[in-house]
Amino acid sequence: MLRVMSVLKVFGVLVVVPVSVCFFLTTPNINATLYAHSLLELHRQVCPVAKYRNLVILWLSHDIVMNAVLPHIISEVTYTKTVSNMVILNITNDDIYHSCNLLLIDSLNDFEIVNSLQESVKAIYFYPKWIHELVKASANETLLQLVRFGYRVVYNTISIYRQNKYSNQTTTIDPYKIAVPDETRDMYGYNLTMFFYEPISSVMTFDAYFLELVCSKRNATAIQMANSSHPCDIFSAIGFQYMYRSWLLHTFGTTFIAVNVPRAKPKPIVSVLIDPFDKYVWITYLLLVLAMAVTISQFGEILGRCRFVEIVLELVMTCLAGPSRTYGGTFENRLLTMFCLMGIVLISSYQSLIISFMSIVRYGPEINKLEEIHEQCVFQDYDEPRSFGFKTYPNGTNPELGLGCNFELGRDNELLSLRIAANLINVRQEHGKEDYIRYRIEKYRFANVRFFEYPMCFVVLPRIRELFLFYTQAVFESGIYEYYYKNKSTPAWLYKRNKFANEVVKVNDLMLLWYAYVCGILLSIVSLVLEKVVHKEFKR
């Protein structure tokens, strides 16, 4: 048969394939339309257009039927087509582990091409009846496994066969009323195996619960496997490096990189005297006193005769304990009366706030924002902190306990992440994990800023991907995941700040008061000396 090279432009895809001259010569006794309709309808149900936009046609046969059917398939406009006579990487792995293939076969050796296809791809065979008879009579188990890989469309008799992977039974599909059955509806006790990593799985118990739920709905058996060398159907993918692989399933919960930062340190006890008002209130009060002192020094009748510093001190004393000097005049009386009323309100609120602040220990601000981490955190000297531009300890030195910051891989929230971290540490005694958790809660916390926060993912074998995709969506819509952990009994590891009554007042806590007392004495002595000197100068 004469063959020529032809270039087909099919919906924007250029494909170079050997084409028979009889490609365009449809034999009258071949019902090419029926064959093409059956293939396209089967393909539409096996490979929905929303998930498989492209149909890969592996043209391995050039007999009359194949050449008559192929133009009808190519002319269908729902899918794009890629036609080739060989398996190449950009066809079988165009979207990693995700493609749909139509194999036109006229030899048993052509089935070996299936070895080049990943398990996750969909395959539809189209071959004559005599090959079907040879397959039925064959005792070659390898060949039979390759044949069972896909849907088999046998022409001459126009029959469609499918081997159920779970029941190991062959199903016949009516070519005139094609309805592809869901093989996962009844899995006949198939063992669904999930990888079980004890330090994490013992905390994130919803994964095992979810597997049991799926198995109970589909007549399967849930098995948790701790041996990583044993093949598993599903396991968790922890870590942001997996997130961009299209064959993962986004599931419940999140994974992220957290920054462990030291907790805020208690403030000195004397901070109670300053904390009731913020800096803006203190600045406003100081400006008010200065403005009134300037006004009184210029327009006051009695206090206006005093020095400016004396007026300022008198205003402060008026606010604290009332006037200590005589004053008079209409303007001066009204101004100081209003200032006294304001002082009553100010001092009353100040005293009440001090009393309330005495019930707890005052703490400094927590480290939460990225800017605060840059300014206040110091990490060990390794690649990750340097990549973010954070400060590190020089020459490989380590920070003191409770002072340095570090990165930690987290799940969902801080408490679950802390329990996982406790399981990962190597301690012989069981109470060592509780000591670690207690130490971590007392000394460290997660900053609000997180890095590389992504949805948690499952790696699921392709043959059950659609099944788990359905049930994960059901879990999202029902809110079972949030309800599960909120209603699960867990240890109450909570951080409680100390009360003021539990604190022991030490000399260091009162050191600022001693400094203020000494400075006041020195200022009084200096003022007395200056006053004596000034009086002597005026007497001369």
Coordinates of C-alpha atoms in Angstrom, one line a residue:
M1 CA 0.0 0.0 0.0
L2 CA 1.4 3.4 -1.0
R3 CA 2.1 5.7 2.0
V4 CA 3.0 9.4 2.0
M5 CA 3.9 11.9 4.6
S6 CA 1.1 14.3 5.5
V7 CA 0.9 17.3 7.8
L8 CA -2.4 17.6 9.7
K9 CA -3.4 20.8 11.4
V10 CA -5.9 19.8 13.9
F11 CA -7.3 22.6 16.0
G12 CA -4.1 24.4 16.1
V13 CA -1.9 21.3 16.7
L14 CA 0.6 20.4 14.0
V15 CA 1.3 16.7 13.9
V16 CA 3.4 14.8 11.4
V17 CA 2.3 11.3 10.9
P18 CA 2.5 8.7 8.1
V19 CA -0.9 8.6 6.4
S20 CA -2.2 5.9 4.1
V21 CA -3.7 6.9 0.7
C22 CA -6.9 5.1 1.7
F23 CA -7.2 7.4 4.7
F24 CA -9.7 9.5 2.9
L25 CA -11.4 6.5 1.1
T26 CA -14.0 5.2 3.4
T27 CA -15.2 1.7 2.4
P28 CA -18.9 1.6 2.0
N29 CA -19.5 -1.6 4.1
I30 CA -17.7 0.0 7.2
N31 CA -20.0 1.8 9.6
A32 CA -17.4 4.3 10.5
T33 CA -19.9 6.7 11.9
L34 CA -21.1 4.1 14.5
Y35 CA -17.6 3.2 15.5
A36 CA -16.6 6.9 15.9
H37 CA -19.8 7.7 17.8
S38 CA -19.2 4.8 20.2
L39 CA -15.5 5.8 20.7
L40 CA -16.3 9.5 21.3
E41 CA -19.2 8.8 23.7
L42 CA -17.0 6.4 25.7
H43 CA -14.2 8.9 25.7
R44 CA -16.6 11.7 26.8
Q45 CA -17.7 9.6 29.9
V46 CA -14.2 8.3 30.7
C47 CA -12.4 11.6 30.2
P48 CA -14.8 14.5 30.9
V49 CA -13.8 17.6 28.9
A50 CA -13.6 19.7 32.1
K51 CA -10.7 17.5 33.3
Y52 CA -9.1 16.3 30.1
R53 CA -9.0 19.0 27.5
N54 CA -6.9 17.1 25.0
L55 CA -7.3 13.6 23.4
V56 CA -4.0 11.9 22.6
I57 CA -4.5 9.5 19.6
L58 CA -1.7 6.9 19.3
W59 CA -2.2 5.8 15.7
L60 CA -0.5 2.4 15.7
S61 CA -2.7 0.7 13.0
H62 CA -3.4 1.6 9.4
D63 CA -6.0 -0.9 8.3
I64 CA -9.2 0.2 6.5
V65 CA -11.4 0.5 9.6
M66 CA -8.8 2.6 11.5
N67 CA -8.3 4.9 8.6
A68 CA -12.1 5.3 8.1
V69 CA -12.8 6.0 11.8
L70 CA -10.0 8.5 12.4
P71 CA -11.3 11.4 10.3
H72 CA -14.6 11.3 12.2
I73 CA -12.8 11.4 15.5
I74 CA -10.6 14.3 14.5
S75 CA -13.5 16.3 13.2
E76 CA -15.2 16.3 16.6
V77 CA -14.7 19.8 18.0
T78 CA -15.2 19.3 21.8
Y79 CA -11.6 18.3 22.5
T80 CA -8.3 19.3 21.1
K81 CA -6.4 16.4 19.5
T82 CA -2.8 15.3 19.3
V83 CA -2.1 12.5 16.8
S84 CA 1.1 10.5 16.9
N85 CA 2.5 7.1 16.0
M86 CA 4.7 6.8 19.1
V87 CA 4.7 7.6 22.8
I88 CA 6.6 10.7 23.5
L89 CA 7.1 12.5 26.8
N90 CA 5.1 15.6 26.0
I91 CA 2.1 13.5 25.1
T92 CA 1.9 10.9 27.9
N93 CA 3.0 13.4 30.6
D94 CA 1.7 16.6 29.2
D95 CA 0.1 17.4 32.6
I96 CA 2.1 15.1 34.9
Y97 CA 0.3 11.8 35.3
H98 CA -2.8 13.2 33.7
S99 CA -3.8 12.5 30.1
C100 CA -6.4 10.6 28.0
N101 CA -5.2 8.2 25.3
L102 CA -7.0 6.5 22.4
L103 CA -4.9 3.6 21.1
L104 CA -5.6 2.2 17.6
I105 CA -4.0 -1.3 17.7
D106 CA -3.6 -4.1 15.1
S107 CA -1.0 -6.2 16.9
L108 CA -0.4 -7.8 20.3
N109 CA 3.0 -6.2 20.4
D110 CA 1.2 -2.8 20.4
F111 CA 0.0 -3.4 23.9
E112 CA 3.6 -3.1 25.2
I113 CA 3.3 0.6 24.6
V114 CA 1.1 0.8 27.7
N115 CA 4.2 0.2 29.7
S116 CA 5.2 3.7 28.8
L117 CA 2.0 5.2 30.2
Q118 CA 1.6 6.2 33.8
E119 CA -1.0 4.5 35.9
S120 CA -3.0 7.7 36.2
V121 CA -3.7 8.2 32.5
K122 CA -6.9 7.0 30.9
A123 CA -6.7 4.5 28.0
I124 CA -9.2 3.3 25.4
Y125 CA -8.2 0.5 23.0
F126 CA -9.6 0.1 19.6
Y127 CA -8.7 -3.2 17.9
P128 CA -10.3 -6.0 15.7
K129 CA -12.1 -9.1 16.9
W130 CA -9.2 -11.4 16.1
I131 CA -7.0 -9.6 18.6
H132 CA -9.7 -9.9 21.2
E133 CA -9.8 -13.7 20.6
L134 CA -6.1 -14.0 20.9
V135 CA -6.2 -12.1 24.2
K136 CA -8.9 -14.3 25.6
A137 CA -6.9 -17.4 24.7
S138 CA -3.6 -16.0 26.0
A139 CA -2.0 -17.3 29.2
N140 CA 0.5 -14.4 29.3
E141 CA -0.3 -12.6 32.6
T142 CA 1.8 -9.6 31.6
L143 CA -0.2 -9.2 28.4
L144 CA -3.5 -9.6 30.3
Q145 CA -2.5 -6.9 32.8
L146 CA -1.8 -4.5 29.9
V147 CA -5.1 -5.3 28.3
R148 CA -7.0 -4.7 31.5
F149 CA -5.4 -1.3 31.8
G150 CA -8.0 0.4 29.7
Y151 CA -11.4 0.2 28.1
R152 CA -11.5 -2.2 25.1
V153 CA -13.6 -1.4 22.0
V154 CA -13.7 -4.4 19.6
Y155 CA -14.8 -3.6 16.1
N156 CA -16.4 -6.1 13.7
T157 CA -18.7 -7.0 16.6
I158 CA -18.7 -3.4 18.1
S159 CA -18.4 -4.6 21.7
I160 CA -17.0 -2.7 24.7
Y161 CA -15.3 -4.5 27.6
R162 CA -13.9 -3.3 30.9
Q163 CA -12.1 -5.3 33.6
N164 CA -13.1 -4.1 37.1
K165 CA -10.0 -3.7 39.2
Y166 CA -11.7 -4.4 42.5
S167 CA -14.1 -7.3 41.7
N168 CA -11.8 -8.7 39.0
Q169 CA -14.8 -9.2 36.8
T170 CA -15.2 -8.2 33.1
T171 CA -18.1 -5.8 32.4
T172 CA -19.7 -5.5 29.0
I173 CA -20.9 -2.0 28.1
D174 CA -23.7 -1.5 25.6
P175 CA -22.2 0.4 22.6
Y176 CA -25.6 1.9 21.7
K177 CA -26.4 3.1 25.3
I178 CA -23.0 3.7 26.8
A179 CA -23.0 4.1 30.6
V180 CA -19.5 3.8 32.2
P181 CA -20.0 2.4 35.7
D182 CA -18.3 3.9 38.7
E183 CA -15.9 1.1 39.8
T184 CA -15.3 2.7 43.2
R185 CA -18.9 2.6 44.2
D186 CA -18.3 -0.9 45.6
M187 CA -14.7 -1.8 46.1
Y188 CA -15.3 -5.4 47.3
G189 CA -13.2 -5.1 50.4
Y190 CA -10.2 -3.6 48.7
N191 CA -7.5 -2.5 51.2
L192 CA -7.1 1.3 51.1
T193 CA -3.7 1.8 52.7
M194 CA -2.7 5.1 54.3
F195 CA 0.9 5.8 55.5
F196 CA 1.0 6.2 59.3
Y197 CA 3.7 8.3 60.8
E198 CA 3.2 8.0 64.5
P199 CA 4.6 11.4 65.7
I200 CA 2.2 13.2 63.4
S201 CA -0.7 10.8 62.9
S202 CA -1.2 10.3 66.7
V203 CA -2.0 14.1 66.9
M204 CA -3.7 14.6 63.5
T205 CA -6.2 11.8 64.1
F206 CA -8.7 13.2 61.6
D207 CA -6.8 11.6 58.7
A208 CA -7.4 8.1 60.0
Y209 CA -11.0 9.0 60.8
F210 CA -11.5 10.3 57.2
L211 CA -10.1 7.1 55.8
E212 CA -12.5 5.0 57.9
L213 CA -15.3 7.2 56.7
V214 CA -14.5 6.7 53.0
C215 CA -14.1 3.0 53.5
S216 CA -17.4 2.6 55.3
K217 CA -19.1 4.3 52.4
R218 CA -17.5 2.2 49.6
N219 CA -17.1 -1.3 51.1
A220 CA -13.4 -1.0 51.5
T221 CA -11.0 -1.9 54.3
A222 CA -9.0 0.9 56.0
I223 CA -5.4 0.0 56.8
Q224 CA -2.7 2.2 58.3
M225 CA 0.8 1.3 57.3
A226 CA 3.8 2.5 59.3
N227 CA 6.3 0.8 56.9
S228 CA 7.4 3.5 54.4
S229 CA 8.8 0.8 52.0
H230 CA 5.4 -0.7 51.6
P231 CA 3.3 0.8 48.8
C232 CA 0.4 3.0 50.1
D233 CA -2.6 4.4 48.4
I234 CA -2.7 7.6 50.3
F235 CA -0.3 9.6 52.5
S236 CA 0.1 13.2 53.7
A237 CA 2.4 15.6 51.9
I238 CA 3.8 17.9 54.5
G239 CA 5.9 20.8 53.3
F240 CA 5.6 23.7 50.9
Q241 CA 7.9 22.1 48.3
Y242 CA 5.0 19.7 47.3
M243 CA 2.3 22.3 46.7
Y244 CA 2.7 22.9 43.0
R245 CA 2.4 19.4 41.9
S246 CA -0.9 19.0 40.1
W247 CA -1.5 15.4 41.1
L248 CA -1.9 16.3 44.8
L249 CA -5.3 16.7 46.5
H250 CA -5.8 19.9 48.6
T251 CA -7.4 18.7 51.8
F252 CA -8.3 20.0 55.2
G253 CA -6.1 22.0 57.4
T254 CA -3.0 24.0 56.6
T255 CA 0.7 23.6 56.8
F256 CA 3.1 26.5 57.3
I257 CA 6.4 27.7 58.5
A258 CA 6.1 29.5 61.9
V259 CA 8.6 31.6 63.7
N260 CA 9.1 30.7 67.4
V261 CA 9.7 34.0 69.3
P262 CA 10.4 34.5 73.0
R263 CA 7.5 35.6 75.1
A264 CA 7.4 39.2 76.3
K265 CA 9.3 39.8 79.5
P266 CA 7.6 41.3 82.6
K267 CA 8.1 45.0 83.1
P268 CA 9.6 46.5 86.3
I269 CA 7.0 47.1 89.0
V270 CA 7.5 50.9 88.8
S271 CA 6.1 50.7 85.2
V272 CA 2.7 50.7 86.9
L273 CA 3.3 54.5 87.5
I274 CA 3.7 55.2 83.8
D275 CA 1.5 52.7 82.0
P276 CA -1.9 54.1 82.9
F277 CA -1.5 56.8 80.3
D278 CA 0.3 56.4 76.9
K279 CA 3.0 58.8 75.8
Y280 CA 0.6 61.0 73.9
V281 CA -1.4 61.8 77.1
W282 CA 1.8 62.6 79.0
I283 CA 3.1 64.8 76.2
T284 CA -0.3 66.6 76.0
Y285 CA -0.3 67.1 79.8
L286 CA 3.2 68.5 79.7
L287 CA 2.4 70.9 76.9
L288 CA -0.7 72.0 78.7
V289 CA 1.3 72.8 81.9
L290 CA 3.9 74.8 79.8
A291 CA 1.2 76.7 78.0
M292 CA -0.6 77.6 81.2
A293 CA 2.7 78.6 82.8
V294 CA 3.5 80.9 79.9
T295 CA 0.0 82.4 80.0
I296 CA 0.1 83.0 83.8
S297 CA 3.6 84.5 83.7
Q298 CA 2.4 87.0 81.1
F299 CA -1.1 87.8 82.4
G300 CA -1.3 86.6 86.0
E301 CA -1.8 89.2 88.7
I302 CA -0.2 87.3 91.7
L303 CA 1.4 84.1 90.3
G304 CA 2.6 86.1 87.4
R305 CA 5.1 87.7 89.7
C306 CA 6.9 84.4 90.3
R307 CA 9.6 82.8 88.2
F308 CA 8.6 80.6 85.3
V309 CA 9.9 77.4 87.0
E310 CA 8.0 78.2 90.1
I311 CA 4.8 78.6 88.2
V312 CA 5.4 75.2 86.5
L313 CA 6.0 73.5 89.9
E314 CA 2.9 75.2 91.3
L315 CA 0.7 73.9 88.5
V316 CA 2.0 70.3 89.0
M317 CA 1.4 70.6 92.8
T318 CA -2.1 72.0 92.1
C319 CA -2.9 68.9 90.0
L320 CA -1.5 66.5 92.7
A321 CA -2.6 68.1 96.0
G322 CA -4.2 71.5 95.3
P323 CA -2.7 75.0 95.3
S324 CA 0.2 75.8 97.7
R325 CA 0.4 79.5 96.9
T326 CA -2.1 82.3 97.0
Y327 CA -3.4 83.6 93.7
G328 CA -5.9 86.2 92.7
G329 CA -7.4 88.2 89.9
T330 CA -10.4 87.3 87.7
F331 CA -8.4 85.7 84.9
E332 CA -6.0 83.8 87.2
N333 CA -8.9 82.5 89.4
R334 CA -10.9 81.2 86.4
L335 CA -7.8 79.6 84.8
L336 CA -6.6 77.8 87.9
T337 CA -10.2 76.7 88.8
M338 CA -10.6 75.0 85.5
F339 CA -7.1 73.5 85.9
C340 CA -8.0 72.1 89.4
L341 CA -11.2 70.5 88.0
M342 CA -9.2 68.9 85.2
G343 CA -6.7 67.7 87.8
I344 CA -9.4 66.0 89.8
V345 CA -10.6 64.0 86.8
L346 CA -7.1 63.2 85.7
I347 CA -5.8 62.1 89.1
S348 CA -8.9 60.0 89.8
S349 CA -8.6 58.1 86.5
Y350 CA -4.9 57.7 87.1
Q351 CA -5.4 56.2 90.5
S352 CA -8.1 53.8 89.4
L353 CA -5.9 52.6 86.5
I354 CA -3.0 52.0 88.8
I355 CA -5.2 49.9 91.1
S356 CA -6.4 47.8 88.2
F357 CA -2.9 47.4 86.8
M358 CA -1.7 46.1 90.2
S359 CA -3.8 42.9 89.6
I360 CA -1.5 41.6 86.9
V361 CA 2.1 41.8 86.0
R362 CA 2.8 44.3 83.2
Y363 CA 4.5 42.8 80.2
G364 CA 6.4 44.3 77.2
P365 CA 4.9 44.1 73.7
E366 CA 4.9 40.7 71.9
I367 CA 6.8 40.1 68.7
N368 CA 4.3 39.5 66.0
K369 CA 4.9 41.6 62.8
L370 CA 7.6 40.9 60.2
E371 CA 9.3 44.2 61.0
E372 CA 9.4 43.3 64.7
I373 CA 11.0 40.0 63.8
H374 CA 13.7 41.8 61.7
E375 CA 14.4 44.2 64.6
Q376 CA 14.2 42.0 67.7
C377 CA 14.8 38.4 66.7
V378 CA 18.2 36.7 66.4
F379 CA 18.5 33.3 64.8
Q380 CA 21.1 30.6 64.6
D381 CA 23.4 31.1 61.7
Y382 CA 22.1 28.9 58.9
D383 CA 20.7 29.3 55.4
E384 CA 17.0 29.9 56.1
P385 CA 17.3 33.0 58.4
R386 CA 19.9 34.5 56.1
S387 CA 17.6 34.0 53.1
F388 CA 15.0 36.2 54.8
G389 CA 17.5 38.7 55.9
F390 CA 17.1 38.1 59.6
K391 CA 19.8 38.7 62.1
T392 CA 21.9 35.7 63.2
Y393 CA 24.4 34.9 65.9
P394 CA 27.9 35.3 64.6
N395 CA 30.4 32.5 64.0
G396 CA 27.9 29.7 64.6
T397 CA 27.3 30.6 68.2
N398 CA 24.0 29.7 69.8
P399 CA 21.6 31.9 71.7
E400 CA 20.9 31.4 75.4
L401 CA 17.8 29.4 76.3
G402 CA 14.6 31.4 75.9
L403 CA 16.2 34.2 74.0
G404 CA 16.7 33.2 70.3
C405 CA 14.1 32.7 67.6
N406 CA 13.8 29.7 65.3
F407 CA 11.6 28.3 62.5
E408 CA 9.2 25.5 62.9
L409 CA 7.0 23.5 60.6
G410 CA 3.4 23.9 61.8
R411 CA 0.0 22.3 61.2
D412 CA -3.3 24.2 61.6
N413 CA -2.6 26.0 64.9
E414 CA 0.1 26.4 67.5
L415 CA -1.2 23.8 70.0
L416 CA -1.3 21.0 67.4
S417 CA 2.1 22.0 66.1
L418 CA 3.5 21.9 69.6
R419 CA 2.2 18.4 70.3
I420 CA 3.7 17.2 67.0
A421 CA 7.0 18.8 67.9
A422 CA 6.9 17.1 71.3
N423 CA 6.4 13.7 69.6
L424 CA 9.4 14.3 67.4
I425 CA 11.9 15.0 70.1
N426 CA 14.0 12.0 71.3
V427 CA 13.3 11.5 75.0
R428 CA 13.3 8.2 76.9
Q429 CA 10.8 9.2 79.6
E430 CA 7.2 9.9 78.7
H431 CA 7.0 12.9 81.0
G432 CA 9.9 14.4 79.1
K433 CA 7.5 15.4 76.3
E434 CA 5.2 17.1 78.8
D435 CA 8.2 19.0 80.2
Y436 CA 9.1 20.1 76.7
I437 CA 5.6 21.3 76.1
R438 CA 5.5 23.2 79.4
Y439 CA 8.9 24.8 78.7
R440 CA 7.8 25.8 75.2
I441 CA 4.6 27.4 76.4
E442 CA 6.3 29.3 79.1
K443 CA 9.2 30.6 77.0
Y444 CA 8.1 30.7 73.4
R445 CA 5.1 31.4 71.2
F446 CA 4.3 31.6 67.5
A447 CA 4.5 35.0 65.9
N448 CA 1.4 36.1 64.0
V449 CA 3.3 36.2 60.7
R450 CA 3.6 32.9 58.9
F451 CA 5.6 31.8 55.9
F452 CA 4.6 29.5 53.0
E453 CA 1.1 28.8 54.4
Y454 CA -0.7 26.3 52.1
P455 CA -3.6 23.9 52.3
M456 CA -2.7 20.4 53.6
C457 CA -2.4 17.9 50.8
F458 CA -2.8 14.2 50.3
V459 CA -0.9 12.2 47.7
V460 CA -3.4 9.8 46.4
L461 CA -2.9 7.0 43.8
P462 CA -4.6 8.0 40.5
R463 CA -7.1 5.1 40.5
I464 CA -8.8 6.4 43.6
R465 CA -8.2 10.1 43.1
E466 CA -11.7 10.9 42.0
L467 CA -13.1 9.1 45.0
F468 CA -11.1 11.1 47.5
L469 CA -11.7 14.3 45.6
F470 CA -15.4 13.8 46.1
Y471 CA -15.2 13.1 49.8
T472 CA -12.7 15.9 50.6
Q473 CA -15.2 18.3 48.9
A474 CA -18.0 16.8 51.1
V475 CA -15.9 17.4 54.2
F476 CA -15.2 21.0 53.2
E477 CA -18.9 21.7 52.7
S478 CA -20.1 20.0 55.8
G479 CA -17.5 21.5 58.2
I480 CA -16.7 18.1 59.8
Y481 CA -13.0 18.9 60.1
E482 CA -13.5 22.0 62.3
Y483 CA -16.2 20.3 64.4
Y484 CA -13.9 17.2 64.9
Y485 CA -11.1 19.0 66.6
K486 CA -13.2 21.5 68.5
N487 CA -15.1 18.6 70.2
K488 CA -12.1 16.4 70.8
S489 CA -10.7 16.2 74.3
T490 CA -7.1 17.5 74.5
P491 CA -4.7 18.6 77.3
A492 CA -5.3 22.2 78.3
W493 CA -1.9 23.6 77.6
L494 CA -2.5 27.3 78.2
Y495 CA -0.1 30.1 79.0
K496 CA -1.1 32.1 82.0
R497 CA 0.5 35.3 83.0
N498 CA 1.5 35.9 86.6
K499 CA -0.6 38.0 88.9
F500 CA 1.0 41.0 90.7
A501 CA 0.2 39.4 94.1
N502 CA 2.3 36.3 93.2
E503 CA 5.4 38.4 92.4
V504 CA 8.1 39.0 94.9
V505 CA 9.2 42.7 95.0
K506 CA 13.0 42.8 94.8
V507 CA 15.5 45.5 95.3
N508 CA 16.1 45.6 91.5
D509 CA 12.4 46.2 90.9
L510 CA 12.6 49.3 93.1
M511 CA 15.9 50.5 91.8
L512 CA 14.3 53.1 89.6
L513 CA 12.6 54.6 92.6
W514 CA 15.9 54.8 94.4
Y515 CA 17.4 56.5 91.4
A516 CA 14.5 59.0 91.4
Y517 CA 14.9 59.6 95.1
V518 CA 18.7 60.3 94.8
C519 CA 18.2 62.5 91.8
G520 CA 15.6 64.5 93.7
I521 CA 17.9 65.0 96.7
L522 CA 20.7 66.1 94.4
L523 CA 18.4 68.5 92.5
S524 CA 17.2 70.0 95.8
I525 CA 20.8 70.5 97.0
V526 CA 21.7 72.2 93.7
S527 CA 18.6 74.4 93.8
L528 CA 19.4 75.4 97.4
V529 CA 23.0 76.3 96.5
L530 CA 21.9 78.3 93.4
E531 CA 19.3 80.1 95.4
K532 CA 21.9 81.1 98.1
V533 CA 24.2 82.3 95.4
V534 CA 21.5 84.3 93.6
H535 CA 20.3 86.0 96.8
K536 CA 23.9 87.0 97.6
E537 CA 24.3 88.5 94.2
F538 CA 21.1 90.5 94.5
K539 CA 22.0 91.8 97.9
R540 CA 25.2 93.3 96.5

